Amino acid sequence: MTRLFNDPADFADEALAGFVAAHRRWVRPVTGGVVRSAGTPAGQVAVVIGGGSGHYPAFSGLVGAGLAHGAAVGNVFASPSAQQIRGVARAAHGGAGVLLMYGNYAGDVLHFGQAADRLNAEGVPTATFAVTDDISSAPADQTAKRRGIAGDLPVFKAAAAAAEAGQPLEEVARIAAHANARTRSFGIAFSGCTLPGAQEPLFTVPAGRMAVGLGIHGEPGIGEAVLPTADEAAELLVAGLLKELPDGVTAPTGHRAAVILNGLGSVKYEELFVVYRRVAELLQEAGVTVVEPEVGELVTSFDMAGVSLTLTWLDAQLEPLWTAPADTPALRKGAVAPAAAVPATAPQSAPETEDDALPQGTAASRETAVTAAAALRAVAATVAEHAEELGRIDAVAGDGDHGIGMLRGATAADTAARDAAERGAGAGTVLHRAADAWADRAGGTSGALWGTILHALGDALGDEERPTAAAVAAGVGRASEEVRRVGGARVGDKTMVDVLVPFADTLAAATGAGDRLAAAWDRAAGAAGEAAAATADLLPQMGRARPHAEKSLGTPDAGAHSLALIVRAVHGVLSDTTEEH
Ligand SMILES: Nc1ncnc2c1ncn2[C@@H]1O[C@H](COP(=O)(O)OP(=O)(O)O)[C@@H](O)[C@H]1O
Ligand SMILES: O=C(COP(=O)(O)O)[C@@H](O)CO
């Protein structure tokens, strides 16, 4: 149970503030996360890691000499936004480029990718790398689909040690890929985790049983077995990893490995040591030499009771990178000169102020902007009304944070839209401001995709003309294309695309047949509701729910459901207005 919090919506921000206050020797706060308090040594590639809150020490606890130069910190179990990631990368950049590293989750991939695009466009050479070590999340012939769990640590460390040694960006990125290719993890869980403010854990494990193949977000396991003894748990974990040796390792005998036995949050250290006692015996019996093992909590999931075992099969290049000195709040190895202490009163880095000049719209577009702002107000209201239901649906096979993320995003978009409309912006600018606010405040997969939807609509409406019904339909069609381009999902994958495509197609057909906007939107919202309900019969092919496909049958997709609720709510605004077109 997660007991100590104030307002759950503030948990991530307040936890980060407390972490910084306790670790000024290593980190200082910047917009979007933290960077090393001593800065990035000139000429070093900046390794910037990141992900959602709820996994400490991942990710801010791994910032320091010999490891990360910065960490972008998202909301609970949600990727940081592209804007946050960009802010941390720019603060950490020492002139030799940036490598963004994260776990392979849909939201992280979207936001870190968007941040990299923007940084490269701004002249900051930036590469990205997603860790894929969890063998239970996809088959051996689909490793690119695998999740990142405790393997984050050895892969981050290999890249950061290479950067510390002055290697150029291309080489640091190559080493990250090489370390990832030789890193495998496997986990078991005995209870789910409980998000701040939630009354129930995201999933439960029956008494006397264990979940096999855990995620780090309370995703349910992919299998179940009788609760093992500590030795039996060790044997299961070691056998699982020795069954899948990476390329270049034909048999365990004679090889050397970095070993991490990771606690997920509420397994005690002494329990871990009892398990590790047997892990060490088994690896020795297999002829594996263990190099500087780590036993402890390195990538957690709030109060989840679980353990994972990670092996990184070392070679002549990787071993010195694993054993290289490091000095971070959560991992200290070898001798590193302590970073210069930063006095508590040291000025914090001023948040980067974006130029807030607001382009003014024409009178016609300002009228449309008022309708757009009213629509976003209705969106925020319906998301707030259904946030708990959205979280429950998302918890069936996801991480249960869909309601939290959508509420943060929709609320921020409502505020940004109202502010821009009141200051005379046209409809396009109102929607662009709302898009950035949603993506930045929500993070996560849905934050990135709703930012994409609103940006595409803003592009279509612009700040000049009063849009016709056909122009609105074309904008929705563009949004549908952009979401599929950015996220890669297709109809049938059990995502929001299963609703967005029929909604856009129905709206285009109705406006093309001469329907006024409100009538056409009503028809399209009906199609959206039907499509959302139909997703209950689909197996998820994308996103976090994919590894738990069977569990998802009978439950609609959370993002599909929220999109259908949103377009229905927007219709309520349109039917109140006197759209002539
Ligand atoms: N590749 C994708 N394309 C379109 N929609 C996606 C994709 N991946 C996930 N989704 C949508 O995102 C929803 C989950 O949103 P969110 O809770 O923000 O995800 P996460 O917790 O993974 O960040 C899913 O229900 C699905 O509708
Ligand atoms: O899950 C995380 C981020 O991915 P989303 O797809 O945004 O949920 C995070 O907790 C680990 O990076």
XYZ file of C-alpha atoms and ligand atoms in Angstrom, residues 50-53 55 59 77-79 103 105-108 216-217 399 401 444-445 544, ligand 2:
33
model
C 14.374 8.985 -18.036
C 10.949 7.538 -17.564
C 8.006 7.594 -15.252
C 8.085 8.144 -11.506
C 10.603 3.225 -10.082
C 15.821 7.339 -12.975
C 4.189 5.347 -14.469
C 4.126 7.742 -17.419
C 6.818 8.920 -19.767
C 12.888 1.687 -21.220
C 7.520 1.699 -23.551
C 5.136 3.318 -26.019
C 5.040 6.665 -24.242
C 8.799 6.817 -23.742
C 7.541 -2.682 -13.520
C 4.177 -0.970 -13.705
C -0.628 0.067 -15.838
C -2.597 5.267 -15.223
C 2.704 9.032 -21.484
C 1.430 7.496 -24.677
C 1.701 -1.999 -22.705
O 5.902 3.275 -18.232
C 6.643 4.220 -18.278
C 6.598 5.143 -19.400
O 5.933 4.592 -20.496
P 4.435 4.944 -20.850
O 4.173 4.261 -22.135
O 4.353 6.429 -20.912
O 3.625 4.417 -19.713
C 7.618 4.486 -17.213
O 7.048 4.177 -15.986
C 8.922 3.752 -17.447
O 9.637 4.575 -18.248
